Short mmCIF file of C-alpha atoms in Angstrom, two decimals:
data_model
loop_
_atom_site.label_atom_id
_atom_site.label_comp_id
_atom_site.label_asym_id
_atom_site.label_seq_id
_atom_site.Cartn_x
_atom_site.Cartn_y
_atom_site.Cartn_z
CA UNK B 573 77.60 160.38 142.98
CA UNK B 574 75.84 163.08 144.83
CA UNK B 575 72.12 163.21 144.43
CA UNK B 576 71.13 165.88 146.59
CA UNK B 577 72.46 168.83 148.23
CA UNK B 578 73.32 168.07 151.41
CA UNK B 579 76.81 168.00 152.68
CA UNK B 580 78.92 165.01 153.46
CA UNK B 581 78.88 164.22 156.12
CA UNK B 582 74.88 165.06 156.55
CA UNK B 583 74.59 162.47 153.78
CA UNK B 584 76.58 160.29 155.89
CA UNK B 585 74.40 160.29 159.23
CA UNK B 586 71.43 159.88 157.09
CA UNK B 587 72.77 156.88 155.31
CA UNK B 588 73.92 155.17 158.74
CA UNK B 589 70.99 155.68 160.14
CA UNK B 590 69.07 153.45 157.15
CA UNK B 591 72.45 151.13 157.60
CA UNK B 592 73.60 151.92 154.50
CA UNK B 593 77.48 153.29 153.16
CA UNK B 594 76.80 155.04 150.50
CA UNK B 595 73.84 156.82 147.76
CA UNK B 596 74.80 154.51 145.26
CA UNK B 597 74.05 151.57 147.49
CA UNK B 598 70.45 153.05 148.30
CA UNK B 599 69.26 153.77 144.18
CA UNK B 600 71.31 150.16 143.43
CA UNK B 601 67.63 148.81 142.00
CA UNK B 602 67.78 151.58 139.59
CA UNK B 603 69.77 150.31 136.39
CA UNK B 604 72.77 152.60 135.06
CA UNK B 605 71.08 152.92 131.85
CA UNK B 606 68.71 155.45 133.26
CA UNK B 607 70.48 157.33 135.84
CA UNK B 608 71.93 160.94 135.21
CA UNK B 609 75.19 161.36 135.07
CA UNK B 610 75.85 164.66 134.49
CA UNK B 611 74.76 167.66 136.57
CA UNK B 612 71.31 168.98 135.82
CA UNK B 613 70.91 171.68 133.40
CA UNK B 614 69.72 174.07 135.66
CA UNK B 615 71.04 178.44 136.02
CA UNK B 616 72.99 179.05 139.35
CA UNK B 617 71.33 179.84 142.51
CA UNK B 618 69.49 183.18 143.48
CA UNK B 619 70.17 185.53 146.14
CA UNK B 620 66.39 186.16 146.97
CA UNK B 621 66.63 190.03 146.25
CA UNK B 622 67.51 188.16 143.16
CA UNK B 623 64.56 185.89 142.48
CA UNK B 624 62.38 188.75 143.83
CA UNK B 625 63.58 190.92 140.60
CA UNK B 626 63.47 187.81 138.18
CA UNK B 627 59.93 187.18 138.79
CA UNK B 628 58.74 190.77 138.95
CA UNK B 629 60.86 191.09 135.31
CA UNK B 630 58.70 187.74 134.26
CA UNK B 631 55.54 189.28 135.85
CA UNK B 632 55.99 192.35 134.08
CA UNK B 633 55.56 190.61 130.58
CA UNK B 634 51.85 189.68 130.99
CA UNK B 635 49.13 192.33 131.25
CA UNK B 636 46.30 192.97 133.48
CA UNK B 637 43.13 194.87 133.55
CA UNK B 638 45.36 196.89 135.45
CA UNK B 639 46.90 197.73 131.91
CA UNK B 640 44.54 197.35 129.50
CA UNK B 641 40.29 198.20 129.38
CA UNK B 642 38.62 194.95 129.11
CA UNK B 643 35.11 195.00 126.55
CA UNK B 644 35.41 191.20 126.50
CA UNK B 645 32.85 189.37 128.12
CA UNK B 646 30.79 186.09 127.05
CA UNK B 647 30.80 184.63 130.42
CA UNK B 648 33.24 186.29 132.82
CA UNK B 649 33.44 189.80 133.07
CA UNK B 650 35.49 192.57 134.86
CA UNK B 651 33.28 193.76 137.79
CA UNK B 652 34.87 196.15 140.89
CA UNK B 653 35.96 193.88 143.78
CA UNK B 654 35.83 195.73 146.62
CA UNK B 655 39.63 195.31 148.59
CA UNK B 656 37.64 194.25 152.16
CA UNK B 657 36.63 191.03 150.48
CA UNK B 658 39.66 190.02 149.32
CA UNK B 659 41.19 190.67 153.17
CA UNK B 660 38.35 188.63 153.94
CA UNK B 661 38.59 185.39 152.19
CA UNK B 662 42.59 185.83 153.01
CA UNK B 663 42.07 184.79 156.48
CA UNK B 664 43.75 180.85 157.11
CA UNK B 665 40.65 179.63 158.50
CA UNK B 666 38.61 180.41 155.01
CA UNK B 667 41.25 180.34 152.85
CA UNK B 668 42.90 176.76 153.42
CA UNK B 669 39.30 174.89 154.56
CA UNK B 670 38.13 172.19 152.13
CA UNK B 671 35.00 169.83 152.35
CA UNK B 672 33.85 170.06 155.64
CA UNK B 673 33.62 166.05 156.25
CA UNK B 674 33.26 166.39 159.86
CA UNK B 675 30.73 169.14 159.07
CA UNK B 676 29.29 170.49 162.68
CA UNK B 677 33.10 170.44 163.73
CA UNK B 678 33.19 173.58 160.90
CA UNK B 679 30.79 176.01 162.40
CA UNK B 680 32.40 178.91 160.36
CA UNK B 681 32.54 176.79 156.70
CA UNK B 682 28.52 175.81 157.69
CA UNK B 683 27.28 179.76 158.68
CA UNK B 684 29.26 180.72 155.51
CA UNK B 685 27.57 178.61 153.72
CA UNK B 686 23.93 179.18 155.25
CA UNK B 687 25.04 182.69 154.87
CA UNK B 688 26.19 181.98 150.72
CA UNK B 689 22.66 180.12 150.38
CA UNK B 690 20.69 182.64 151.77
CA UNK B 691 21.79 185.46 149.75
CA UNK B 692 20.89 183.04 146.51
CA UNK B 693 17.92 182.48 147.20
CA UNK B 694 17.04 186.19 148.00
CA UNK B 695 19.10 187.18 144.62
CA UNK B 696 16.63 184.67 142.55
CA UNK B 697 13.48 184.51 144.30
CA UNK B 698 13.78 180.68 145.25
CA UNK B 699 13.30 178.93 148.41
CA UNK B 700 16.11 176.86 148.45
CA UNK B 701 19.84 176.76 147.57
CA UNK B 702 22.25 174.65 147.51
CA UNK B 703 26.17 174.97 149.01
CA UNK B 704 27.15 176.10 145.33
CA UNK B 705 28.44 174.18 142.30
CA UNK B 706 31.72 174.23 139.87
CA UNK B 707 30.53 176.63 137.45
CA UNK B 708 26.97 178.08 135.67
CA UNK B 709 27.89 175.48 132.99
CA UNK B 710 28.06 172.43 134.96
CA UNK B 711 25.23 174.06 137.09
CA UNK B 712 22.71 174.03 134.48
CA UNK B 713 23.81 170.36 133.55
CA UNK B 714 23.00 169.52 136.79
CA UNK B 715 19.32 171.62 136.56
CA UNK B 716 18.72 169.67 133.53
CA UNK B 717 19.19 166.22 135.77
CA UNK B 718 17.42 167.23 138.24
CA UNK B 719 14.17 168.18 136.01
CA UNK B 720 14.38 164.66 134.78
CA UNK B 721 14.08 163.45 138.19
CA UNK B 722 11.50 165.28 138.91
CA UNK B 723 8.91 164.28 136.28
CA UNK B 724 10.41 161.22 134.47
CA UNK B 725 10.87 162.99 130.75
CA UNK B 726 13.83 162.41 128.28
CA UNK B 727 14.02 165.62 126.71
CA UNK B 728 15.09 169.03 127.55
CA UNK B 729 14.93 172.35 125.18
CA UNK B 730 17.60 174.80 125.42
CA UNK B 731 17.57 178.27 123.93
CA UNK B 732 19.42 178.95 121.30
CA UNK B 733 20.63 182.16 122.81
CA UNK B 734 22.08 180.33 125.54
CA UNK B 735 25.96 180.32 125.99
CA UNK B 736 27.65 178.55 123.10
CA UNK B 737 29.93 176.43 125.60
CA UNK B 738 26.90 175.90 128.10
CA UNK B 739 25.18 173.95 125.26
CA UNK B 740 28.03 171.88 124.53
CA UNK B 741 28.33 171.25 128.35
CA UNK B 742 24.96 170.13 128.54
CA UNK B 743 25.47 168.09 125.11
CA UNK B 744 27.89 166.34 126.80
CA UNK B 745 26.16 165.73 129.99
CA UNK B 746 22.70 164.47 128.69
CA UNK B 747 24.61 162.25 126.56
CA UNK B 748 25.98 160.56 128.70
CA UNK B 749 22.43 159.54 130.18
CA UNK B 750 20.90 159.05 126.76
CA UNK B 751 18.81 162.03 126.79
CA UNK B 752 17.53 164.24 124.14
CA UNK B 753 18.34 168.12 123.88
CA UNK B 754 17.15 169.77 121.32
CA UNK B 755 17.67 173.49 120.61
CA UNK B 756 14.85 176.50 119.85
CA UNK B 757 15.87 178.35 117.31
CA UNK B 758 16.10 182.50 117.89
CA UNK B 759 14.71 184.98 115.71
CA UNK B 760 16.55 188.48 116.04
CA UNK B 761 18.59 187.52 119.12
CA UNK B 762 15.42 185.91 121.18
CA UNK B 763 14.03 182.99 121.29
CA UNK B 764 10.88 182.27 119.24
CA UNK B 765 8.27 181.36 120.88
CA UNK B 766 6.46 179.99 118.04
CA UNK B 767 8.79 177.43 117.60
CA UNK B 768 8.93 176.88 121.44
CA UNK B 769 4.94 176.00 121.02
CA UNK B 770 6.31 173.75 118.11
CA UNK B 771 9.04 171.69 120.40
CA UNK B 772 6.84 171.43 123.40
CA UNK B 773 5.30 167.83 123.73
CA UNK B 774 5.05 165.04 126.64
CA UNK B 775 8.52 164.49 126.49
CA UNK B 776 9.85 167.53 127.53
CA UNK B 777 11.09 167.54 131.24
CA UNK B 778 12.38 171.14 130.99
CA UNK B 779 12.85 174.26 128.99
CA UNK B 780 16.06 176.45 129.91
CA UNK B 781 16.23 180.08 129.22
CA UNK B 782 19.19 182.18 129.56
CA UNK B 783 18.01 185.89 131.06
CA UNK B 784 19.37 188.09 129.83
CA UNK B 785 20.87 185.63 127.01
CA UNK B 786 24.38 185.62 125.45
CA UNK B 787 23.56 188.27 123.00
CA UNK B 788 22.61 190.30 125.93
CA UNK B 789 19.23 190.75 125.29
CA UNK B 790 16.16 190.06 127.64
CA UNK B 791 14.10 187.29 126.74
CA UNK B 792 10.49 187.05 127.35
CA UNK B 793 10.62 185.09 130.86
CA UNK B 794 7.03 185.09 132.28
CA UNK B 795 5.78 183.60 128.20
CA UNK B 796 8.17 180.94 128.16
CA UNK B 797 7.55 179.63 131.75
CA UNK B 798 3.93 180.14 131.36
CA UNK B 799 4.29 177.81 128.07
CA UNK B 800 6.44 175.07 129.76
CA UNK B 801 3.85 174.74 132.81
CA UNK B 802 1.18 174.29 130.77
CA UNK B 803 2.88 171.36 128.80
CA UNK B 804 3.61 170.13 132.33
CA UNK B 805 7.57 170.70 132.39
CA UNK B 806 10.16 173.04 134.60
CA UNK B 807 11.58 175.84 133.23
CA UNK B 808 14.74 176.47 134.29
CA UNK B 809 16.61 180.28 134.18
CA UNK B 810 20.26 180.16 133.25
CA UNK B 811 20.87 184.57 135.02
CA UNK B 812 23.58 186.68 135.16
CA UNK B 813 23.31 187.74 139.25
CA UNK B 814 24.50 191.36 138.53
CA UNK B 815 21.28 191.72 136.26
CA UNK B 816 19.35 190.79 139.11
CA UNK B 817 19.93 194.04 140.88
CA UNK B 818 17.67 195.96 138.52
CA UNK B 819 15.28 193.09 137.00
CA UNK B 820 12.65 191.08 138.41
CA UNK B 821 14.08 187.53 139.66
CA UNK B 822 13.55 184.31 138.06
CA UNK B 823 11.44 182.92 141.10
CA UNK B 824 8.73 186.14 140.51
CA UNK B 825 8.14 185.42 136.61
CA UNK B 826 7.87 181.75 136.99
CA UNK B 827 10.87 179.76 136.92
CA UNK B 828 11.42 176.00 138.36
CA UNK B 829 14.92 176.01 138.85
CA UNK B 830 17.67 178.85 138.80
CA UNK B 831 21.35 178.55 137.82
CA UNK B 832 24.40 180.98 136.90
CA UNK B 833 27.83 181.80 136.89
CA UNK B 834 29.00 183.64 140.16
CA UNK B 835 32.07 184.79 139.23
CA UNK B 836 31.12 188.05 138.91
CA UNK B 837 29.77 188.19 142.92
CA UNK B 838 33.56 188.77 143.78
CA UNK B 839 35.50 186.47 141.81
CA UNK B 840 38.13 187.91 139.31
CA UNK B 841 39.07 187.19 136.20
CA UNK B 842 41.85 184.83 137.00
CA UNK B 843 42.47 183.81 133.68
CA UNK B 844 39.17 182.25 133.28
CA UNK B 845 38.53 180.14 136.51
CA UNK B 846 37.86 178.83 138.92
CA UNK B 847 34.39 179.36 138.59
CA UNK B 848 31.44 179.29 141.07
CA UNK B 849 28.52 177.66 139.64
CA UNK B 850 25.04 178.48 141.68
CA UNK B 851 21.73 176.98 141.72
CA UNK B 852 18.18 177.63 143.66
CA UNK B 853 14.69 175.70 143.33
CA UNK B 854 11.03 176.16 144.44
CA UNK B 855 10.73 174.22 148.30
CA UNK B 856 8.70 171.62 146.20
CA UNK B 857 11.79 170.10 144.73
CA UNK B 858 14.34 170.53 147.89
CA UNK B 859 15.24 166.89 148.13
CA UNK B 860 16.18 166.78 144.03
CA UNK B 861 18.52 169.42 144.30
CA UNK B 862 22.34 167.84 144.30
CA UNK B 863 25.31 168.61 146.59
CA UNK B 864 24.85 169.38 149.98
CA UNK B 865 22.72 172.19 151.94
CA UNK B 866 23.51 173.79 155.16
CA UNK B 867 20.98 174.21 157.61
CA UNK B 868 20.17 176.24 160.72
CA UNK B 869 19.29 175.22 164.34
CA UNK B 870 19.69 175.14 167.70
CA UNK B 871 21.39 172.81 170.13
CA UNK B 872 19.94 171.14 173.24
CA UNK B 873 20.64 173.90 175.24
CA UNK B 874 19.32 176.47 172.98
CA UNK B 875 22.28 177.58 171.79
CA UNK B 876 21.99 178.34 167.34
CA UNK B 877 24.04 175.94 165.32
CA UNK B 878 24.64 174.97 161.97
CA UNK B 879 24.07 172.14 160.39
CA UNK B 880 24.42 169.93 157.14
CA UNK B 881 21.23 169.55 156.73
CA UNK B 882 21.02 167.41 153.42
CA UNK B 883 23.53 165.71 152.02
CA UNK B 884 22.33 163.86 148.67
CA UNK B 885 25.50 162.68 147.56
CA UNK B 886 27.26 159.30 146.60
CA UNK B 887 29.67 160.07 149.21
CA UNK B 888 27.25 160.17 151.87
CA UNK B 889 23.95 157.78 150.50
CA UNK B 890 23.90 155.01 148.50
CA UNK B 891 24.89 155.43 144.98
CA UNK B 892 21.45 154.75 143.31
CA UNK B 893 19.57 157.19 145.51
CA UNK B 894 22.53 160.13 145.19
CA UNK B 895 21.36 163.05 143.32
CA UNK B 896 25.06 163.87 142.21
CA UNK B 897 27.87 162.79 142.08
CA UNK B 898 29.58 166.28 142.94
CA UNK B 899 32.70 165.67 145.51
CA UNK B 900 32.98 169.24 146.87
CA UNK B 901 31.56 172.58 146.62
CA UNK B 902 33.19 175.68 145.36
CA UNK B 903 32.93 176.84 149.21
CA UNK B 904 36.01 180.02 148.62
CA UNK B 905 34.31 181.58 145.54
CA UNK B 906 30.83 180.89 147.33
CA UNK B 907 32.26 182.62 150.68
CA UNK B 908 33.38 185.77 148.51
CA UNK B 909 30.12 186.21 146.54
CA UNK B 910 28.58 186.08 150.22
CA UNK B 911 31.18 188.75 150.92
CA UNK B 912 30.42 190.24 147.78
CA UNK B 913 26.94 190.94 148.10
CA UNK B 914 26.75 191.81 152.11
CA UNK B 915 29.66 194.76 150.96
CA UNK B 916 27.38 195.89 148.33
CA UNK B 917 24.19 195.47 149.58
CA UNK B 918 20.76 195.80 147.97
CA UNK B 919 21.39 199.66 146.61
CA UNK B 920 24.86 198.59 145.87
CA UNK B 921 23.59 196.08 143.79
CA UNK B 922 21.44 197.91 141.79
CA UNK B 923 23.33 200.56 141.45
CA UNK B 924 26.02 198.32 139.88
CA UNK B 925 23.52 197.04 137.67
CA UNK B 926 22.01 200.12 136.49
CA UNK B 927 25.94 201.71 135.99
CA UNK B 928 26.95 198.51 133.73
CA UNK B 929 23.23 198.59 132.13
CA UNK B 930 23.90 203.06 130.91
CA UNK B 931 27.75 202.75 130.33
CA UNK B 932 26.77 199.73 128.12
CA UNK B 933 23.91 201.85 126.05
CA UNK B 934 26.09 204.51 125.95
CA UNK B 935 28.75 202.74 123.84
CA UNK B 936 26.34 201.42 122.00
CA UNK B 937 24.51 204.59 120.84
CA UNK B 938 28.04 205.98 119.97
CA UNK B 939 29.47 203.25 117.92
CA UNK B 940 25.91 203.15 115.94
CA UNK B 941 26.77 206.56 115.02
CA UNK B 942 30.04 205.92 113.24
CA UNK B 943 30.02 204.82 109.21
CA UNK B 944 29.57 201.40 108.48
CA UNK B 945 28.91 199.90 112.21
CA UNK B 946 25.67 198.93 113.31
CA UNK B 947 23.69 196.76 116.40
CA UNK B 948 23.07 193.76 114.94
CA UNK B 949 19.67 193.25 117.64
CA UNK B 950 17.74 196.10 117.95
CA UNK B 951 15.92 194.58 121.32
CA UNK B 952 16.44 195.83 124.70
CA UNK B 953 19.94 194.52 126.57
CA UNK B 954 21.72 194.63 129.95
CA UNK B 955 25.52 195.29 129.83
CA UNK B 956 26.71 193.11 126.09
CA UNK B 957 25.95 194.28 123.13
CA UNK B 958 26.34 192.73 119.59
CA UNK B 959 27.64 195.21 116.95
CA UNK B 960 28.12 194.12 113.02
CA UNK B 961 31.14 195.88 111.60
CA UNK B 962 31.92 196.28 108.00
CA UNK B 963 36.02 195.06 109.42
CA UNK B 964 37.05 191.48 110.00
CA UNK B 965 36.88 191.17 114.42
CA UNK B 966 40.72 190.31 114.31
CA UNK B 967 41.75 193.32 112.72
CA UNK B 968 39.42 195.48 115.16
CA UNK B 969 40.96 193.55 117.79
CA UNK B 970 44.54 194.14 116.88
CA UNK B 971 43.81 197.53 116.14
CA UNK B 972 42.07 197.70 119.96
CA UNK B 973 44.97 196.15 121.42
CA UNK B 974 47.67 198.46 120.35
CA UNK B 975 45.91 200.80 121.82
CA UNK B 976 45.47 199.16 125.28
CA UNK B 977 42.17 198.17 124.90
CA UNK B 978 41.02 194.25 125.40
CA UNK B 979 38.02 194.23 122.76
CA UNK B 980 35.51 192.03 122.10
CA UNK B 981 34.37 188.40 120.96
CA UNK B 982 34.60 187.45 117.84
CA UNK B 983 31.05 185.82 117.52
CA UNK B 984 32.02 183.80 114.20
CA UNK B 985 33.80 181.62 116.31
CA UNK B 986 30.16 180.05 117.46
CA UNK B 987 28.17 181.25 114.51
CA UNK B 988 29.53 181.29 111.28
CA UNK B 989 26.48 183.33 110.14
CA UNK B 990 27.57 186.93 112.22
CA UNK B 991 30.82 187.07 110.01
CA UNK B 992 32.04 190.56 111.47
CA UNK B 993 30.28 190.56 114.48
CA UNK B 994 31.64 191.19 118.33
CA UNK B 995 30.07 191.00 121.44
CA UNK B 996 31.24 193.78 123.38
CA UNK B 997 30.55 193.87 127.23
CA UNK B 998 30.74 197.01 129.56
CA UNK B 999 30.75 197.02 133.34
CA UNK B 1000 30.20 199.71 136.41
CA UNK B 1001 34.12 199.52 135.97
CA UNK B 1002 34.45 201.55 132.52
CA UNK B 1003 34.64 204.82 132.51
CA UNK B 1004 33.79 207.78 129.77
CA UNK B 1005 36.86 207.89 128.89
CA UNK B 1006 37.79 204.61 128.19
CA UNK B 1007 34.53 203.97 126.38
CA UNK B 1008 35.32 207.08 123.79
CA UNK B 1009 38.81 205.87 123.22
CA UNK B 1010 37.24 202.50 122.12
CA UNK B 1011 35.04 204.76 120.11
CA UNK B 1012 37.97 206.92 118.57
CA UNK B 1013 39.65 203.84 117.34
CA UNK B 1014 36.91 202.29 115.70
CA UNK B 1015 36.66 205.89 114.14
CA UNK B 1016 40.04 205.56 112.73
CA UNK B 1017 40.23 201.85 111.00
#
């Protein structure tokens, strides 16, 4: 029997060489019961103008934002990628690099990720960042750790408004450690902080606040850190970086600890991952932060160098004094938010911000106009929006879609309360007309 495809007398060589006569004689420990004996079921061979066509023909059946406008947001959103980056991160020596293990042997991976931490920290107004993380979920699991290391408490409080899937991350995570979360309670789309006075107590390590939340609104940061310092526990910021270009940062209203989802810093969509999670912290609590940080320095003969400067992790210390358990940083998706930002710069930025910030009000001012549709918060918001329509989400949705328009999320799914309610996000990527064709068909259900 032939099991492969060379020829003949190729098999033949190859056999001799292992001092066997024949294929059969080498799979002999196999019993017959279990070996094919009939060709596999597979089409002929391509020419490859052939495959070429065939995949482009398979290719052709999905659709892109290339197609279709995207209004769906809720974590990972459609933001302009300029084409430089993506030439960028292309290169062999960034694109196929992993851990650096021998680290000073990687003076590239180390400056980009000095490079990565320094544009964090200067994004969130911390002192400190780390390498980067899997994802603003995980992140903030690891935030909520690393406020329990700090000051010894078993509980943390999570907003209410925070990402549906964050809080089941965390769930997860703190369970896992026996430690308490409990949730605050919103009123109107923000958290109350009446009943944030109500949960604080001496078991609180840390209070996290999403800014702006997953409503979209902006929550009262400088009140709720003020309250968790004077209870003696970290508040911790849960941003959206793209927000940052036009509000103050987490660091200047009084957060502990600051953690997020980069994807939008130059990631796409990619049908949802990977992600790139990042976190920052005040100098005071360098040492608690987990993963690894790159540092800068200079040889003995004066020459700048790059360094991994701390390395808290099991790999590296001993397990008990590891402050993760994290095997590699997200170092691609960090390099192109690095990328990102030095493309965009600090105008860029904030022009981005302020674009997705008026396209966003814009939709929302002309949907509130049409018959029967309404914002469900009437509290200021960056670039998502939550409408309440008197149509089930699915039907909008359908009705959105034959139009080539990706609409928005069905919030039901994590509140049963919002029956006929969608979160609709717009970015600097929308234009007029796409927005009023969105508009139009809502017009016309």
């Amino acid at each position: 029997m032939d099991y492969s495809g060379n020829t003949p007398l190729q098999q033949k060589k190859m056999l001799a060489e292992i001092g066997l006569r024949s294929l059969d004689e080498l799979f002999q420990s196999i019993p017959e019961g279990v070996k094919l004996k009939s060709s596999l079921n597979l089409p002929k061979q391509l020419s490859e103008i052939e495959l070429v066509r065939e995949l482009k023909d398979l290719a052709d059946k999905n659709k892109s934002t290339s197609d279709y406008s995207l209004f769906l947001g809720g974590g990972y959103y459609d933001h302009f990628v300029p084409s430089a980056l993506k030439y960028l991160i292309g290169r062999p020596e960034f694109y196929t690099a992993y851990t650096p293990y021998q680290a000073e042997a990687s003076q590239g991976i180390l400056q980009a990720i000095y490079e990565y931490q320094t544009f964090i920290t200067l994004l969130t107004g911390m002192e400190v960042s780390n390498a980067s993380l899997y994802d603003g979920a995980t992140a903030l699991a690891e935030a909520a750790f690393m406020a329990v290391r700090i000051n010894k408490r078993n509980t943390i409080l999570a907003a209410q408004t925070l990402h549906p899937e964050y809080l089941a991350v965390l769930k997860t995570y703190l369970a896992g450690l026996d430690l308490t979360l409990r949730v605050i309670p919103h009123n109107e789309g923000k958290v109350d902080l009446k009943e944030l006075k109500n949960y604080l107590n001496k078991d609180v390590s840390a209070v996290i606040l999403p800014q702006p939340n997953f409503f979209g609104i902006f929550e009262e940061g400088e009140k709720t850190a003020s309250l968790a310092r004077k209870n003696g526990s970290l508040c911790i910021a849960s941003v959206d970086p793209i927000s940052l270009g036009i509000i103050s940062p987490p660091g200047k209203w009084g957060a502990d600890i600051v953690v997020g989802e980069g994807q939008a810093l130059g990631s796409g969509l990619n049908f949802g991952g990977p992600g790139l999670g990042f976190i920052a912290c005040r100098m005071e609590f360098m040492r608690k932060i987990p993963g690894r940080l790159a540092g800068k320095t200079r040889d003995e003969r004066g020459k700048t160098g790059y360094v991994l400067t701390l390395q808290t992790r099991e790999q590296h210390i001993r397990r008990e004094k590891a402050t993760s358990n994290i095997c590699s940083n997200h170092a691609l998706s960090a390099l192109a938010a690095a990328i990102y930002l030095s493309l965009l710069g600090k105008n860029g930025l904030r022009k981005t911000a302020e674009l997705c910030l008026g396209k966003a009000h814009y939709l929302s001012e002309k949907i509130a106009e049409i018959p029967g549709y309404e914002l469900k918060f009437q509290k200021p918001f960056f670039k998502e929006f939550v409408i309440s329509s008197p149509h089930p989400v699915s039907k909008i949705n359908r009705k959105l879609l034959e139009n080539k328009i990706i609409g928005g999320l069905d919030l039901e799914r994590f509140y049963p309360v919002f029956k006929n309610c969608m979160l609709l996000a717009v970015t600097e990527k929308r234009t007029k007309e796409e927005i009023d064709k969105l508009v139009k068909v809502l017009k016309s259900l």
